[in-house]
């Protein structure tokens, strides 16, 4: 979709769209860790946990899902997200609109405000119904969650191209974003209730969940949710917030170039972390069943596959992606050196998360203070390098790398390896072996289909 947006929008509009995307990322702050925490607890219910704990978890002695506990968890989740999404919408339509007016003063007409209002509605719907995607991952329906994303994204791309070609500009991109979010939630909801008869099994739970039990569930989840929320805030400050800082010191055209590079780096890291995403429920299941050997193998697979795929992905961006984008609109593309530096930083963030996911899958959030301190340091250094020293985009990149490199980039890797009793050599060995098995299994399935 990026090449079409870059082609049809002028420099200022594309820069504004980049800011919209950064503001949309703030929605991860409004859920304050509830999406991640609820998904993890749904996984515990799916694996037969008899009770949810504030920290750690009750190891399962049965394989049958606990549907009563799952239904109670879902009821609490729906109530919480209704309140959160309404609060988010109010803030976006007030403070968000004021900010958009401020940075888009050079763009004539009311198009920026109209686009932002549509985008705000899309964010509201995404946040309110977003838990269905988390529920799918919680029960291990990763392929269904991925299909919902692919189908919805394909429709978004088509709608974006059509509306941009018809001259709707940034309003068209906002409408397409609204279509994507709405369609994703519909597909994810249907997929969740159809997955292994979950919908029918939940209907069999005739008990009306008492308000007291929903409140109890809220406080159980809240114990780690607020910590996850702080982590989300830290991640936002360490990554997405730099686009907003950039827009305060640089023109929208340059902000758009920086935003494009960040999006490319994030996309590579996101695609490369496919095994990371797919194996979160597996790690949680291994933990609840106290299967330490399985956790070692899956962590090795996550780290090994991510590292290899990210390197290959960044090479493709530099060798193929940037030259193609320069043909479309040369002024919106950053230099190769800046792209590599941004890609390296995005690699650090996701590599760090590969290891912190080990702790979160065991219902512990020990990295909250380190994340918060480093993210605040990142913002402070960004303002210093941009405002006082006028280092431009390089100031943002250096601030980010320094803030993570001091501790988070390596500390959680060391702690996780020590706790799992997993050496670097074993990580490579297990990682390659698990990756090889996945490739061989895939090729066997392909060959059987062709026979």
Coordinates of C-alpha atoms in Angstrom, one line a residue:
X1 CA 0.0 0.0 0.0
X2 CA 2.9 2.4 0.8
X3 CA 4.0 2.9 -2.9
X4 CA 0.4 4.0 -3.8
X5 CA 0.1 6.4 -0.9
X6 CA 3.5 7.9 -1.7
X7 CA 2.6 8.3 -5.3
X8 CA -0.9 9.9 -4.9
X9 CA -0.3 12.1 -1.8
X10 CA 2.0 15.1 -1.9
X11 CA 4.8 15.5 0.6
X12 CA 2.8 17.4 3.2
X13 CA -0.2 15.1 3.0
X14 CA 2.0 12.0 3.3
X15 CA 3.8 13.6 6.3
X16 CA 0.4 14.2 7.9
X17 CA -0.7 10.6 7.2
X18 CA 2.5 9.5 9.0
X19 CA 1.5 11.6 12.0
X20 CA -2.0 10.1 11.9
X21 CA -0.5 6.6 12.0
X22 CA 1.7 7.6 15.0
X23 CA -1.4 9.0 16.8
X24 CA -3.3 5.9 16.0
X25 CA -0.6 3.9 17.7
X26 CA -1.5 5.7 20.9
X27 CA -4.5 3.4 21.1
X28 CA -2.1 0.8 22.4
X29 CA -1.7 3.1 25.4
X30 CA -5.4 3.4 26.0
X31 CA -5.9 -0.4 26.4
X32 CA -3.2 -0.1 29.1
X33 CA -2.1 -3.7 28.8
X34 CA -5.5 -5.2 29.0
X35 CA -5.4 -6.7 25.5
X36 CA -2.1 -8.6 26.2
X37 CA -3.1 -9.6 29.7
X38 CA -6.6 -10.8 28.7
X39 CA -5.1 -12.8 25.7
X40 CA -2.7 -14.5 28.1
X41 CA -5.4 -15.4 30.5
X42 CA -7.7 -16.7 27.8
X43 CA -4.8 -19.0 26.9
X44 CA -4.6 -20.2 30.5
X45 CA -8.4 -20.9 30.4
X46 CA -8.0 -22.7 27.1
X47 CA -5.3 -24.9 28.7
X48 CA -7.5 -25.9 31.6
X49 CA -6.3 -23.5 34.4
X50 CA -8.7 -23.8 37.4
X51 CA -8.0 -20.3 38.5
X52 CA -6.3 -17.2 37.3
X53 CA -3.6 -15.7 39.5
X54 CA -2.3 -12.2 39.7
X55 CA 1.3 -13.4 39.2
X56 CA 2.5 -16.7 37.9
X57 CA -0.3 -19.2 37.3
X58 CA -1.9 -22.4 38.5
X59 CA -0.3 -25.3 36.6
X60 CA -2.9 -27.3 34.7
X61 CA -3.8 -30.9 35.7
X62 CA -6.4 -31.3 33.0
X63 CA -6.4 -30.7 29.2
X64 CA -10.1 -29.7 28.9
X65 CA -10.6 -25.9 28.5
X66 CA -12.3 -24.1 31.4
X67 CA -15.2 -22.4 29.5
X68 CA -16.8 -20.9 32.6
X69 CA -13.6 -19.2 33.5
X70 CA -13.1 -18.2 29.8
X71 CA -16.6 -16.7 29.7
X72 CA -16.0 -14.7 32.9
X73 CA -12.7 -13.4 31.5
X74 CA -14.4 -12.3 28.2
X75 CA -17.2 -10.5 30.1
X76 CA -14.7 -8.5 32.1
X77 CA -12.8 -7.8 28.9
X78 CA -15.8 -6.4 27.0
X79 CA -16.8 -4.2 29.9
X80 CA -13.3 -2.8 30.3
X81 CA -12.8 -2.1 26.6
X82 CA -16.1 -0.3 26.2
X83 CA -15.0 2.2 28.8
X84 CA -11.5 2.6 27.4
X85 CA -12.6 3.1 23.8
X86 CA -15.1 5.8 24.7
X87 CA -12.4 7.7 26.7
X88 CA -10.0 7.4 23.8
X89 CA -12.5 8.7 21.3
X90 CA -13.2 11.8 23.5
X91 CA -9.5 12.6 23.8
X92 CA -8.8 12.1 20.1
X93 CA -11.7 14.4 19.0
X94 CA -10.5 17.1 21.4
X95 CA -6.8 17.2 22.0
X96 CA -6.1 15.2 18.9
X97 CA -8.0 17.6 16.6
X98 CA -6.3 20.6 18.1
X99 CA -2.8 19.0 17.4
X100 CA -3.8 18.1 13.8
X101 CA -4.9 21.7 13.2
X102 CA -1.6 23.0 14.5
X103 CA 0.7 20.9 12.4
X104 CA -1.4 21.0 9.2
X105 CA -1.8 24.8 9.1
X106 CA 0.1 24.9 5.8
X107 CA -2.5 22.7 4.1
X108 CA -5.5 24.7 3.0
X109 CA -9.1 23.6 3.4
X110 CA -10.8 21.3 6.0
X111 CA -9.5 18.0 4.5
X112 CA -7.0 17.3 7.3
X113 CA -9.7 17.7 10.0
X114 CA -12.2 15.5 8.1
X115 CA -9.6 12.9 7.6
X116 CA -8.7 12.9 11.3
X117 CA -12.3 12.6 12.4
X118 CA -12.8 9.5 10.2
X119 CA -9.5 8.1 11.5
X120 CA -10.6 8.7 15.1
X121 CA -13.8 6.7 14.5
X122 CA -11.7 3.9 13.0
X123 CA -9.4 3.9 16.0
X124 CA -12.4 3.8 18.3
X125 CA -13.8 0.7 16.6
X126 CA -10.4 -0.9 16.4
X127 CA -9.9 -0.4 20.1
X128 CA -13.3 -1.5 21.2
X129 CA -13.4 -4.7 19.2
X130 CA -9.7 -5.3 19.1
X131 CA -9.9 -8.0 21.8
X132 CA -11.2 -10.6 19.3
X133 CA -7.8 -10.7 17.6
X134 CA -6.1 -11.2 21.0
X135 CA -8.6 -14.0 21.8
X136 CA -7.7 -15.8 18.6
X137 CA -4.0 -15.7 19.5
X138 CA -4.9 -16.7 23.1
X139 CA -6.5 -20.0 22.0
X140 CA -3.7 -20.7 19.4
X141 CA -5.7 -19.8 16.3
X142 CA -2.8 -18.0 14.8
X143 CA -3.6 -18.9 11.2
X144 CA -7.2 -17.5 11.6
X145 CA -5.8 -14.3 13.1
X146 CA -3.4 -14.0 10.2
X147 CA -6.1 -14.7 7.6
X148 CA -8.2 -11.9 9.1
X149 CA -5.3 -9.5 8.8
X150 CA -4.5 -10.5 5.2
X151 CA -8.1 -10.4 4.0
X152 CA -8.7 -7.0 5.7
X153 CA -5.4 -5.6 4.5
X154 CA -6.1 -6.7 0.9
X155 CA -9.5 -4.9 1.0
X156 CA -7.9 -1.8 2.5
X157 CA -5.3 -1.7 -0.2
X158 CA -8.0 -1.9 -2.9
X159 CA -10.1 0.8 -1.3
X160 CA -7.1 3.0 -0.8
X161 CA -6.1 2.8 -4.5
X162 CA -9.6 3.4 -5.7
X163 CA -10.2 6.4 -3.5
X164 CA -6.8 7.9 -4.1
X165 CA -7.2 7.5 -7.8
X166 CA -10.6 9.3 -7.5
X167 CA -8.9 12.2 -5.9
X168 CA -10.0 11.8 -2.3
X169 CA -6.5 12.3 -1.0
X170 CA -5.8 11.8 2.7
X171 CA -9.6 11.5 3.4
X172 CA -9.5 8.4 1.2
X173 CA -6.7 6.8 3.2
X174 CA -8.6 7.4 6.4
X175 CA -11.8 5.8 4.9
X176 CA -9.8 2.8 3.8
X177 CA -8.3 2.5 7.3
X178 CA -11.8 2.5 8.7
X179 CA -12.8 -0.2 6.3
X180 CA -9.8 -2.3 7.3
X181 CA -10.5 -2.1 11.0
X182 CA -14.2 -2.8 10.6
X183 CA -13.7 -5.8 8.4
X184 CA -10.9 -7.3 10.6
X185 CA -13.0 -7.2 13.7
X186 CA -16.0 -8.9 11.8
X187 CA -13.8 -11.7 10.5
X188 CA -11.9 -12.1 13.8
X189 CA -15.1 -12.4 15.8
X190 CA -16.6 -15.0 13.5
X191 CA -13.4 -17.0 13.4
X192 CA -13.1 -17.0 17.2
X193 CA -16.5 -18.3 17.9
X194 CA -16.2 -21.0 15.1
X195 CA -12.8 -22.2 16.2
X196 CA -13.1 -25.7 17.6
X197 CA -16.7 -25.0 18.6
X198 CA -15.9 -22.2 21.1
X199 CA -19.1 -20.4 20.4
X200 CA -21.3 -23.4 21.1
X201 CA -19.3 -24.4 24.2
X202 CA -19.6 -20.9 25.6
X203 CA -23.4 -21.0 25.0
X204 CA -23.5 -24.2 27.1
X205 CA -22.3 -22.2 30.1
X206 CA -25.8 -21.1 31.3
X207 CA -24.6 -19.6 34.5
X208 CA -25.0 -15.8 34.6
X209 CA -21.7 -14.3 35.6
X210 CA -22.3 -12.2 38.8
X211 CA -21.1 -8.6 38.8
X212 CA -18.9 -9.5 41.8
X213 CA -17.0 -12.1 39.9
X214 CA -16.5 -9.7 37.0
X215 CA -15.1 -7.2 39.4
X216 CA -12.8 -9.9 40.9
X217 CA -11.6 -10.8 37.5
X218 CA -10.9 -7.1 36.7
X219 CA -8.7 -6.8 39.8
X220 CA -6.9 -10.0 39.0
X221 CA -6.1 -8.9 35.5
X222 CA -5.4 -5.3 36.6
X223 CA -2.4 -6.5 38.7
X224 CA -0.4 -7.1 35.5
X225 CA -2.4 -5.1 33.1
X226 CA -1.2 -1.7 34.5
X227 CA 2.3 -3.0 34.2
X228 CA 1.7 -4.1 30.6
X229 CA 0.2 -0.6 30.1
X230 CA 3.4 1.1 31.3
X231 CA 5.4 -1.2 29.0
X232 CA 3.1 -0.1 26.1
X233 CA 3.7 3.5 27.0
X234 CA 7.4 2.9 27.1
X235 CA 7.3 1.2 23.7
X236 CA 5.4 4.1 22.2
X237 CA 7.8 6.7 23.6
X238 CA 10.8 4.7 22.4
X239 CA 9.4 4.3 18.8
X240 CA 6.3 6.0 17.6
X241 CA 6.6 9.2 19.6
X242 CA 9.7 10.2 17.6
X243 CA 7.5 10.8 14.5
X244 CA 5.5 13.3 16.6
X245 CA 8.7 14.9 17.9
X246 CA 10.0 15.1 14.3
X247 CA 6.8 17.0 13.2
X248 CA 7.4 19.7 15.9
X249 CA 10.9 20.6 14.5
X250 CA 10.8 19.6 10.9
X251 CA 8.4 20.3 7.9
X252 CA 5.7 17.7 7.2
X253 CA 7.6 16.6 4.0
X254 CA 10.7 15.7 6.0
X255 CA 8.5 14.1 8.7
X256 CA 6.9 12.0 6.0
X257 CA 10.3 10.8 4.8
X258 CA 11.3 9.8 8.4
X259 CA 7.9 8.2 9.0
X260 CA 8.3 6.2 5.8
X261 CA 11.7 4.8 6.9
X262 CA 10.3 3.9 10.3
X263 CA 7.3 2.1 8.7
X264 CA 9.6 0.1 6.5
X265 CA 11.8 -0.8 9.4
X266 CA 8.8 -1.8 11.5
X267 CA 7.3 -3.8 8.7
X268 CA 10.5 -5.8 8.3
X269 CA 10.7 -6.5 12.0
X270 CA 7.0 -7.4 12.2
X271 CA 7.2 -9.9 9.3
X272 CA 10.5 -11.3 10.7
X273 CA 8.8 -11.9 14.0
X274 CA 6.2 -14.3 12.6
X275 CA 7.5 -17.2 14.7
X276 CA 7.5 -14.9 17.7
X277 CA 3.8 -14.1 17.2
X278 CA 2.9 -17.7 16.4
X279 CA 4.6 -19.2 19.4
X280 CA 3.3 -16.9 22.1
X281 CA 0.4 -19.3 22.9
X282 CA 2.8 -22.2 22.7
X283 CA 5.1 -20.7 25.3
X284 CA 2.1 -19.9 27.5
X285 CA 0.9 -23.5 27.2
X286 CA 4.4 -24.9 27.9
X287 CA 4.5 -22.8 31.0
X288 CA 1.1 -23.7 32.3
X289 CA 2.0 -27.4 31.7
X290 CA 5.5 -26.9 33.2
X291 CA 7.3 -28.1 30.0
X292 CA 10.7 -26.5 30.3
X293 CA 12.3 -28.4 27.4
X294 CA 9.6 -27.1 25.1
X295 CA 10.1 -23.6 26.2
X296 CA 13.8 -23.8 25.4
X297 CA 13.2 -25.1 21.9
X298 CA 10.5 -22.5 21.1
X299 CA 12.5 -19.6 22.5
X300 CA 15.5 -20.7 20.3
X301 CA 13.2 -20.9 17.3
X302 CA 11.8 -17.4 17.9
X303 CA 15.2 -15.8 18.3
X304 CA 17.0 -17.7 15.5
X305 CA 14.2 -17.2 12.9
X306 CA 13.8 -13.5 13.8
X307 CA 17.5 -12.7 13.5
X308 CA 17.9 -14.4 10.1
X309 CA 14.7 -13.1 8.6
X310 CA 15.3 -9.5 9.7
X311 CA 18.7 -9.4 8.1
X312 CA 17.3 -10.8 4.9
X313 CA 14.4 -8.4 5.0
X314 CA 16.6 -5.3 5.5
X315 CA 18.8 -6.3 2.6
X316 CA 15.7 -6.5 0.4
X317 CA 14.5 -3.1 1.5
X318 CA 17.9 -1.5 0.8
X319 CA 18.5 -3.3 -2.5
X320 CA 15.0 -3.4 -3.9
X321 CA 12.6 -1.3 -1.8
X322 CA 14.4 2.1 -1.7
X323 CA 15.3 2.2 -5.4
X324 CA 11.6 1.5 -6.3
X325 CA 10.3 4.2 -4.0
X326 CA 12.8 6.7 -5.4
X327 CA 11.4 6.1 -8.8
X328 CA 7.9 6.9 -7.6
X329 CA 8.7 10.0 -5.5
X330 CA 12.4 10.7 -4.9
X331 CA 11.9 13.5 -2.3
X332 CA 10.1 11.2 0.2
X333 CA 12.8 8.6 0.5
X334 CA 15.6 8.8 3.1
X335 CA 19.2 7.9 2.4
X336 CA 20.5 4.3 2.6
X337 CA 22.5 5.0 5.7
X338 CA 19.5 6.4 7.6
X339 CA 17.4 3.5 6.5
X340 CA 20.0 1.0 7.7
X341 CA 20.3 2.8 11.1
X342 CA 16.5 2.9 11.6
X343 CA 16.3 -0.8 10.6
X344 CA 19.0 -1.6 13.1
X345 CA 17.1 0.1 15.9
X346 CA 13.8 -1.6 14.9
X347 CA 15.7 -4.9 15.1
X348 CA 16.9 -4.1 18.6
X349 CA 13.4 -3.4 19.8
X350 CA 11.9 -6.6 18.5
X351 CA 15.0 -8.7 19.5
X352 CA 14.6 -7.3 23.1
X353 CA 10.9 -8.2 23.0
X354 CA 11.7 -11.8 22.0
X355 CA 13.2 -12.3 25.4
X356 CA 10.8 -10.2 27.4
X357 CA 8.0 -12.3 26.0
X358 CA 9.5 -15.3 27.9
X359 CA 8.9 -13.4 31.2
X360 CA 5.4 -12.1 30.2
X361 CA 4.3 -15.6 29.1
X362 CA 5.0 -16.8 32.7
X363 CA 2.8 -13.9 33.9
X364 CA 5.7 -11.8 35.1
X365 CA 6.6 -8.2 34.1
X366 CA 10.0 -7.6 35.6
X367 CA 11.2 -5.2 32.9
X368 CA 8.7 -2.4 33.5
X369 CA 11.1 0.0 35.3
X370 CA 13.9 -0.5 32.8
X371 CA 11.5 0.0 29.8
X372 CA 10.1 3.2 31.3
X373 CA 13.5 4.7 32.2
X374 CA 14.9 4.0 28.8
X375 CA 11.9 5.4 27.0
X376 CA 11.9 8.6 29.0
X377 CA 15.6 8.9 28.3
X378 CA 14.9 8.4 24.6
X379 CA 12.4 11.3 24.5
X380 CA 14.6 13.6 26.5
X381 CA 17.6 12.9 24.3
X382 CA 15.4 13.3 21.2
X383 CA 14.4 16.8 22.3
X384 CA 18.0 17.7 23.2
X385 CA 19.5 16.4 19.9
X386 CA 16.7 18.0 17.8
X387 CA 16.0 21.2 19.7
X388 CA 19.4 22.2 21.0
X389 CA 22.0 20.6 18.7
X390 CA 19.8 20.5 15.6
X391 CA 21.0 17.0 14.6
X392 CA 17.8 16.4 12.6
X393 CA 16.8 12.8 11.9
X394 CA 20.1 11.4 13.1
X395 CA 19.5 13.0 16.5
X396 CA 16.3 10.9 16.8
X397 CA 18.1 7.7 15.7
X398 CA 21.1 8.1 18.0
X399 CA 18.8 8.9 20.9
X400 CA 16.8 5.7 20.3
X401 CA 19.9 3.5 20.0
X402 CA 21.6 4.9 23.1
X403 CA 18.5 4.6 25.2
X404 CA 18.1 0.9 24.4
X405 CA 21.7 -0.1 24.1
X406 CA 22.6 0.9 27.6
X407 CA 20.6 -1.9 29.2
X408 CA 17.5 -3.4 27.5
X409 CA 19.1 -4.5 24.3
X410 CA 21.2 -7.1 26.1
X411 CA 20.1 -7.5 29.8
X412 CA 16.9 -9.5 29.2
X413 CA 18.6 -11.8 26.9
X414 CA 21.2 -12.6 29.6
X415 CA 18.5 -13.0 32.3
X416 CA 16.3 -15.3 30.1
X417 CA 19.1 -17.5 29.1
X418 CA 20.3 -17.9 32.7
X419 CA 16.8 -18.7 33.9
X420 CA 16.1 -21.3 31.2
X421 CA 19.7 -22.7 31.5
X422 CA 20.0 -22.1 27.7
X423 CA 23.4 -21.3 26.2
X424 CA 24.0 -19.3 23.0
X425 CA 25.3 -22.5 21.2
X426 CA 22.1 -24.3 22.2
X427 CA 20.0 -21.4 20.9
X428 CA 21.6 -21.7 17.5
X429 CA 21.4 -25.5 17.5
X430 CA 17.7 -25.7 18.6
X431 CA 16.8 -22.7 16.5
X432 CA 18.2 -24.2 13.3
X433 CA 16.8 -27.6 14.0
X434 CA 13.3 -26.3 14.7
X435 CA 13.4 -24.1 11.6
X436 CA 14.6 -27.0 9.5
X437 CA 11.7 -29.2 10.7
X438 CA 9.2 -26.5 9.9
X439 CA 10.6 -26.1 6.4
X440 CA 10.7 -29.8 5.8
X441 CA 7.1 -30.2 7.1
X442 CA 6.0 -27.4 4.7
X443 CA 7.7 -29.0 1.7
X444 CA 6.1 -32.4 2.5
X445 CA 2.7 -30.9 2.6
X446 CA 3.3 -29.1 -0.7
X447 CA 4.5 -32.3 -2.4
X448 CA 1.5 -34.3 -1.2
X449 CA -0.9 -31.6 -2.6
X450 CA 0.9 -31.8 -6.0
X451 CA 0.6 -35.6 -6.1

